[in-house]
Coordinates of N, CA, C and O in Angstrom, one line a residue:
P1 N 141.0 -22.9 -113.8 CA 140.2 -23.4 -114.1 C 139.3 -22.9 -115.3 O 138.8 -24.1 -116.1
A2 N 139.0 -21.7 -115.6 CA 138.2 -21.2 -116.7 C 139.3 -21.5 -118.0 O 138.3 -22.1 -119.1
M3 N 140.5 -21.5 -118.2 CA 141.4 -22.1 -119.3 C 141.1 -23.4 -119.4 O 140.9 -24.1 -120.4
K4 N 141.4 -24.3 -118.3 CA 141.0 -25.7 -118.5 C 139.5 -26.4 -119.1 O 139.5 -27.3 -119.7
A5 N 138.8 -25.4 -118.6 CA 137.1 -25.9 -119.0 C 137.1 -25.6 -120.7 O 136.6 -26.2 -121.7
A6 N 137.9 -24.7 -120.8 CA 137.8 -24.1 -122.2 C 138.6 -24.9 -122.9 O 138.3 -25.5 -124.4
Q7 N 139.5 -25.0 -122.7 CA 140.3 -26.5 -123.6 C 139.9 -27.6 -123.4 O 139.5 -28.3 -124.7
M8 N 139.3 -27.8 -122.4 CA 137.9 -29.4 -122.9 C 136.7 -29.2 -123.8 O 136.7 -30.0 -124.5
H9 N 136.1 -28.1 -123.8 CA 135.4 -27.8 -124.7 C 135.9 -27.7 -126.0 O 135.3 -28.5 -127.0
F10 N 136.9 -26.9 -126.2 CA 137.4 -27.0 -127.8 C 138.1 -28.4 -128.0 O 138.0 -28.6 -129.3
D11 N 138.6 -28.9 -127.4 CA 139.0 -30.2 -127.4 C 137.7 -31.5 -128.0 O 137.9 -32.0 -128.8
E12 N 136.7 -31.4 -127.2 CA 135.6 -32.0 -127.5 C 135.3 -31.5 -129.1 O 134.8 -32.3 -129.8
I13 N 135.1 -30.3 -129.3 CA 134.8 -29.9 -130.6 C 135.5 -30.3 -131.9 O 135.2 -31.0 -132.6
N14 N 137.1 -30.5 -131.6 CA 138.2 -30.6 -132.3 C 137.7 -32.1 -132.6 O 138.2 -32.7 -133.6
E15 N 137.3 -32.9 -131.5 CA 137.1 -34.7 -132.1 C 135.6 -34.6 -132.7 O 135.9 -35.8 -133.5
K16 N 135.1 -33.9 -132.8 CA 134.3 -34.1 -134.0 C 134.4 -33.2 -135.3 O 133.4 -32.9 -135.7
G17 N 135.7 -32.6 -135.6 CA 135.8 -31.9 -136.6 C 136.0 -31.0 -136.7 O 136.5 -30.5 -137.7
G18 N 136.0 -30.1 -135.6 CA 135.9 -28.8 -135.4 C 135.3 -27.9 -136.0 O 134.2 -28.2 -135.9
V19 N 135.1 -26.6 -136.6 CA 134.3 -26.0 -136.6 C 134.6 -25.5 -138.4 O 135.3 -25.3 -138.7
H20 N 133.6 -26.3 -139.0 CA 133.7 -26.0 -141.1 C 134.7 -27.0 -141.2 O 135.6 -26.3 -141.9
G21 N 135.4 -27.8 -140.1 CA 136.5 -28.5 -140.9 C 137.9 -27.8 -140.1 O 138.6 -28.8 -140.4
R22 N 137.9 -26.8 -139.7 CA 139.1 -26.5 -139.4 C 139.2 -26.4 -137.6 O 138.1 -26.3 -136.8
K23 N 140.2 -27.2 -136.9 CA 140.2 -27.2 -135.6 C 140.5 -26.1 -134.9 O 141.0 -24.6 -135.3
I24 N 140.3 -25.6 -133.5 CA 140.1 -24.7 -132.6 C 141.6 -24.8 -131.9 O 141.7 -25.8 -131.2
R25 N 142.4 -24.1 -131.9 CA 143.9 -23.4 -130.9 C 143.5 -22.9 -130.1 O 143.6 -21.7 -130.4
L26 N 143.8 -23.3 -128.7 CA 143.7 -22.2 -127.6 C 145.1 -21.8 -127.2 O 145.9 -22.5 -126.7
V27 N 145.2 -20.6 -127.7 CA 146.3 -20.0 -127.0 C 146.3 -19.2 -125.5 O 145.7 -18.0 -126.0
G28 N 147.0 -19.4 -124.7 CA 146.9 -18.8 -123.4 C 147.8 -17.9 -122.9 O 149.2 -18.3 -123.3
E29 N 147.9 -16.7 -122.5 CA 149.2 -15.8 -122.1 C 148.7 -15.3 -120.6 O 147.1 -14.8 -120.6
D30 N 149.4 -15.1 -119.7 CA 149.2 -14.9 -118.5 C 150.0 -13.4 -118.1 O 151.2 -13.5 -118.4
H31 N 149.2 -12.8 -118.1 CA 149.7 -11.5 -117.8 C 150.3 -10.6 -116.3 O 150.3 -9.5 -116.2
G32 N 149.4 -11.5 -115.4 CA 150.1 -11.2 -114.1 C 149.3 -10.4 -113.3 O 149.4 -9.2 -112.4
Y33 N 148.0 -9.8 -113.9 CA 147.2 -9.0 -114.0 C 148.0 -7.5 -113.7 O 147.6 -6.8 -112.8
Q34 N 148.8 -7.4 -115.0 CA 149.5 -6.0 -114.9 C 149.2 -5.4 -116.3 O 149.3 -6.5 -117.3
V35 N 148.9 -4.5 -116.3 CA 148.0 -4.0 -118.0 C 149.5 -3.7 -118.9 O 149.2 -4.4 -119.6
P36 N 150.9 -3.3 -118.4 CA 151.8 -3.5 -119.7 C 152.2 -4.7 -120.1 O 151.9 -5.4 -121.4
K37 N 152.0 -5.6 -119.2 CA 152.1 -7.5 -119.7 C 150.8 -8.0 -120.6 O 151.2 -8.8 -121.6
A38 N 149.8 -7.4 -120.1 CA 148.3 -7.7 -120.9 C 148.7 -7.2 -122.4 O 148.1 -7.7 -123.4
V39 N 149.1 -5.8 -122.6 CA 149.3 -5.0 -123.7 C 150.4 -6.2 -124.6 O 150.1 -6.2 -126.1
Q40 N 151.4 -6.5 -123.8 CA 152.5 -7.4 -124.9 C 151.7 -8.7 -125.0 O 152.2 -8.9 -126.2
A41 N 151.0 -9.6 -124.1 CA 150.2 -10.5 -124.9 C 149.7 -10.4 -125.8 O 149.5 -11.2 -126.4
A42 N 148.6 -9.0 -125.7 CA 147.9 -9.2 -126.7 C 148.3 -8.7 -128.3 O 147.9 -9.4 -129.2
N43 N 149.7 -7.9 -128.1 CA 150.0 -7.4 -128.9 C 150.8 -9.3 -129.9 O 150.9 -8.9 -130.9
K44 N 151.5 -9.9 -128.8 CA 151.6 -11.4 -129.5 C 150.9 -12.1 -129.6 O 150.7 -12.5 -130.9
L45 N 149.5 -12.3 -129.4 CA 148.4 -13.1 -129.6 C 147.9 -12.6 -131.2 O 148.1 -13.0 -132.1
I46 N 147.8 -11.1 -131.4 CA 147.5 -10.8 -132.3 C 148.3 -10.5 -133.8 O 148.0 -11.2 -134.5
N47 N 149.9 -10.3 -133.6 CA 150.4 -9.9 -134.2 C 151.8 -11.1 -134.8 O 151.8 -11.7 -135.7
R48 N 152.1 -11.9 -133.6 CA 152.5 -13.3 -134.0 C 151.7 -14.8 -133.9 O 151.9 -15.4 -135.1
D49 N 150.7 -14.6 -133.3 CA 150.0 -15.8 -133.4 C 149.0 -15.8 -133.9 O 148.2 -16.9 -134.5
K50 N 148.4 -14.8 -134.7 CA 147.7 -14.0 -135.7 C 146.2 -14.7 -135.2 O 145.3 -15.8 -136.2
V51 N 145.7 -14.5 -134.0 CA 144.5 -15.0 -133.5 C 143.3 -14.9 -134.3 O 143.3 -13.5 -134.7
F52 N 142.3 -15.2 -134.2 CA 141.0 -15.0 -135.1 C 140.2 -14.2 -133.9 O 139.7 -13.6 -134.5
A53 N 140.5 -14.6 -132.8 CA 139.8 -13.6 -131.8 C 140.4 -13.9 -130.1 O 141.4 -15.1 -130.3
M54 N 139.9 -12.6 -129.5 CA 140.3 -13.0 -128.1 C 139.4 -13.6 -127.3 O 138.1 -13.1 -127.2
F55 N 139.7 -14.3 -126.2 CA 138.8 -15.1 -125.5 C 139.2 -15.5 -124.4 O 139.9 -15.4 -124.0
M56 N 138.2 -14.7 -123.1 CA 138.1 -14.8 -122.0 C 139.0 -13.9 -121.1 O 139.8 -14.6 -120.4
G57 N 139.3 -12.6 -121.6 CA 140.5 -12.2 -121.1 C 140.1 -11.4 -119.8 O 139.1 -11.1 -119.4
L58 N 140.9 -11.4 -118.8 CA 140.6 -11.1 -117.5 C 141.4 -10.1 -117.1 O 142.3 -9.4 -117.3
G59 N 140.4 -9.1 -116.6 CA 140.3 -7.8 -116.0 C 140.0 -6.3 -116.8 O 139.9 -6.4 -118.2
T60 N 139.2 -6.0 -116.1 CA 138.5 -4.4 -117.0 C 139.7 -3.6 -117.2 O 140.0 -3.2 -118.9
P61 N 141.1 -3.0 -116.6 CA 141.8 -2.2 -117.7 C 142.9 -3.2 -118.6 O 143.1 -2.7 -119.6
H62 N 143.0 -4.3 -118.4 CA 143.6 -5.0 -119.7 C 142.6 -5.3 -120.7 O 143.2 -5.2 -121.7
N63 N 141.4 -5.5 -120.5 CA 140.9 -5.9 -121.8 C 140.6 -4.4 -122.4 O 140.6 -4.4 -123.6
L64 N 140.4 -3.5 -121.6 CA 140.5 -2.0 -122.3 C 141.5 -1.4 -123.4 O 141.5 -1.0 -124.3
A65 N 142.8 -2.0 -122.7 CA 144.0 -1.8 -123.3 C 144.1 -2.5 -124.9 O 144.5 -2.2 -125.6
A66 N 143.3 -3.9 -124.5 CA 143.6 -5.0 -125.3 C 142.3 -4.6 -126.6 O 142.7 -4.8 -128.0
F67 N 141.5 -3.9 -126.4 CA 140.3 -3.5 -127.0 C 140.9 -2.3 -128.4 O 140.9 -3.1 -129.3
K68 N 142.0 -1.6 -128.2 CA 142.6 -0.6 -128.9 C 143.4 -1.2 -130.1 O 143.2 -1.2 -131.4
L69 N 143.9 -2.6 -129.6 CA 145.0 -3.2 -130.5 C 143.9 -4.4 -131.4 O 144.2 -4.6 -132.4
Q70 N 143.1 -4.5 -130.6 CA 141.9 -5.7 -131.3 C 141.1 -5.0 -132.3 O 141.1 -5.3 -133.6
E71 N 141.0 -3.7 -132.3 CA 139.8 -3.0 -132.9 C 140.5 -2.8 -134.2 O 140.0 -2.9 -135.3
R72 N 141.8 -2.4 -134.0 CA 142.6 -2.0 -135.3 C 142.7 -3.1 -136.4 O 142.9 -2.8 -137.4
K73 N 142.6 -4.2 -136.0 CA 142.6 -5.4 -136.8 C 141.4 -6.3 -136.9 O 141.5 -7.5 -137.4
N74 N 140.5 -5.9 -136.4 CA 139.0 -6.4 -136.1 C 138.9 -7.8 -135.8 O 138.3 -8.5 -136.5
I75 N 139.6 -7.8 -134.8 CA 139.7 -8.9 -134.0 C 138.7 -8.9 -132.9 O 138.6 -8.3 -131.9
P76 N 137.4 -10.1 -132.7 CA 136.4 -9.8 -131.9 C 136.9 -10.3 -130.5 O 137.9 -11.1 -130.4
N77 N 136.2 -9.9 -129.3 CA 136.8 -10.0 -128.1 C 135.4 -11.2 -127.4 O 134.4 -10.1 -127.3
F78 N 135.7 -12.4 -126.6 CA 134.6 -13.3 -126.6 C 134.6 -13.5 -125.1 O 135.5 -13.8 -124.6
L79 N 133.5 -13.1 -124.3 CA 133.5 -13.2 -123.2 C 134.5 -12.8 -122.4 O 135.5 -13.6 -121.3
P80 N 134.9 -11.3 -122.3 CA 136.0 -10.5 -121.4 C 135.4 -11.0 -120.2 O 134.3 -10.6 -119.7
L81 N 136.6 -11.4 -119.2 CA 136.2 -11.4 -118.1 C 136.0 -10.1 -116.8 O 136.9 -10.4 -116.3
S82 N 135.0 -9.6 -117.4 CA 134.9 -8.2 -116.6 C 133.5 -8.2 -116.7 O 133.0 -8.1 -117.7
A83 N 132.5 -7.3 -115.7 CA 131.6 -6.9 -115.7 C 131.4 -5.0 -115.6 O 130.5 -5.1 -115.6
A84 N 132.5 -4.4 -116.0 CA 132.4 -3.4 -116.2 C 131.5 -2.7 -117.1 O 131.6 -3.6 -118.3
R85 N 130.9 -1.4 -116.9 CA 130.2 -1.0 -118.1 C 131.2 -0.3 -119.4 O 130.6 -0.9 -120.6
Q86 N 132.1 -0.2 -119.5 CA 132.9 -0.4 -120.6 C 132.9 -1.5 -121.7 O 133.2 -1.3 -122.7
M87 N 132.8 -2.5 -121.1 CA 132.5 -3.9 -121.8 C 131.4 -3.7 -122.7 O 131.4 -4.6 -124.0
L88 N 130.6 -2.9 -122.3 CA 128.7 -2.7 -123.2 C 129.4 -1.1 -124.3 O 128.2 -1.0 -124.7
D89 N 130.4 -0.8 -124.0 CA 130.1 0.7 -124.6 C 130.4 0.6 -126.0 O 130.9 -0.4 -126.4
D90 N 130.1 1.5 -126.9 CA 130.4 1.6 -128.2 C 132.4 1.7 -128.4 O 132.7 2.5 -127.5
P91 N 132.8 1.1 -129.4 CA 131.7 0.4 -130.0 C 131.6 -1.3 -129.7 O 132.7 -1.8 -129.4
I92 N 130.4 -1.5 -129.9 CA 130.1 -2.7 -129.1 C 130.4 -4.1 -130.4 O 130.4 -4.8 -129.9
G93 N 130.3 -3.9 -131.5 CA 130.4 -4.4 -133.3 C 131.3 -5.6 -132.8 O 131.4 -6.8 -133.1
L94 N 132.7 -5.9 -131.9 CA 133.7 -6.4 -132.0 C 133.4 -7.4 -130.4 O 134.5 -8.0 -130.4
K95 N 132.4 -6.9 -129.0 CA 132.7 -7.3 -128.1 C 131.6 -8.2 -128.0 O 130.1 -7.5 -128.2
F96 N 131.5 -8.9 -127.2 CA 130.7 -10.3 -127.0 C 130.8 -10.6 -125.8 O 131.2 -11.6 -125.1
V97 N 130.0 -9.8 -124.9 CA 129.9 -10.0 -123.2 C 129.1 -11.2 -122.8 O 128.1 -11.5 -123.5
S98 N 129.3 -11.6 -121.7 CA 128.5 -12.9 -121.4 C 127.3 -12.2 -120.1 O 126.5 -13.1 -119.8
F99 N 127.5 -11.4 -119.5 CA 126.9 -11.0 -118.5 C 126.5 -9.6 -118.7 O 127.1 -8.7 -118.9
S100 N 125.7 -9.1 -117.7 CA 125.2 -7.6 -117.6 C 126.5 -6.9 -116.7 O 127.2 -7.8 -116.0
S101 N 126.2 -5.5 -117.0 CA 127.3 -4.9 -116.3 C 127.0 -4.9 -114.4 O 125.9 -5.2 -114.2
Y102 N 128.4 -4.4 -114.0 CA 128.0 -4.7 -112.5 C 127.1 -3.5 -112.1 O 126.2 -3.6 -111.3
Y103 N 126.8 -2.4 -112.5 CA 125.9 -1.2 -112.7 C 124.6 -2.0 -113.0 O 123.5 -1.5 -111.9
D104 N 124.3 -2.1 -114.1 CA 122.9 -2.4 -114.1 C 122.6 -3.9 -113.2 O 121.4 -3.6 -112.5
G105 N 123.4 -4.8 -112.6 CA 123.3 -5.3 -111.6 C 122.7 -5.0 -110.2 O 121.6 -5.2 -109.6
I106 N 123.3 -3.7 -110.2 CA 123.3 -3.4 -108.7 C 122.1 -2.5 -109.0 O 120.9 -2.8 -108.2
R107 N 121.7 -1.9 -110.1 CA 120.7 -1.3 -110.1 C 119.1 -2.3 -110.2 O 118.0 -2.0 -109.3
T108 N 119.4 -3.2 -110.8 CA 118.2 -4.2 -110.3 C 118.0 -5.1 -109.1 O 116.8 -4.9 -108.7
G109 N 119.2 -5.0 -108.7 CA 119.3 -5.5 -107.2 C 118.6 -4.6 -106.0 O 118.0 -4.9 -105.6
L110 N 118.7 -3.4 -106.7 CA 118.1 -2.6 -105.8 C 116.6 -2.0 -106.0 O 116.2 -1.9 -104.9
K111 N 116.3 -2.2 -107.2 CA 114.9 -2.2 -107.5 C 114.3 -3.5 -106.5 O 113.2 -3.5 -106.1
Y112 N 114.5 -4.8 -106.8 CA 114.2 -5.7 -106.0 C 114.0 -5.4 -105.0 O 113.1 -6.0 -104.2
M113 N 114.8 -5.1 -104.0 CA 115.2 -4.9 -102.6 C 114.0 -3.8 -101.7 O 113.7 -3.8 -100.7
K114 N 113.4 -3.0 -102.8 CA 112.8 -2.2 -102.1 C 111.5 -2.4 -101.8 O 110.7 -3.2 -102.3

């Protein structure tokens, strides 16, 4: 569902002329929630497909493995689907998360429950 929603949004943007006149192409890879397949997929996206950015990568260990490849090529990661603290660790410059970490959420929730 997340990929379908993203594709619908990108289609809408493309119908309006894209971003600065350039169309957005969403390329999806299924890693079956296996880290070796995620590394393979990230390699393909980065080196063969020449992606501008990674978008909505699923899973903590999968994102952590891909970050290493992305950092070498200065490829940003937008909205990784993980709330692990590592998503917010340094170097943060190429990571754009959409929510706080599990740790911060629990800390806030516990304070609220006191």
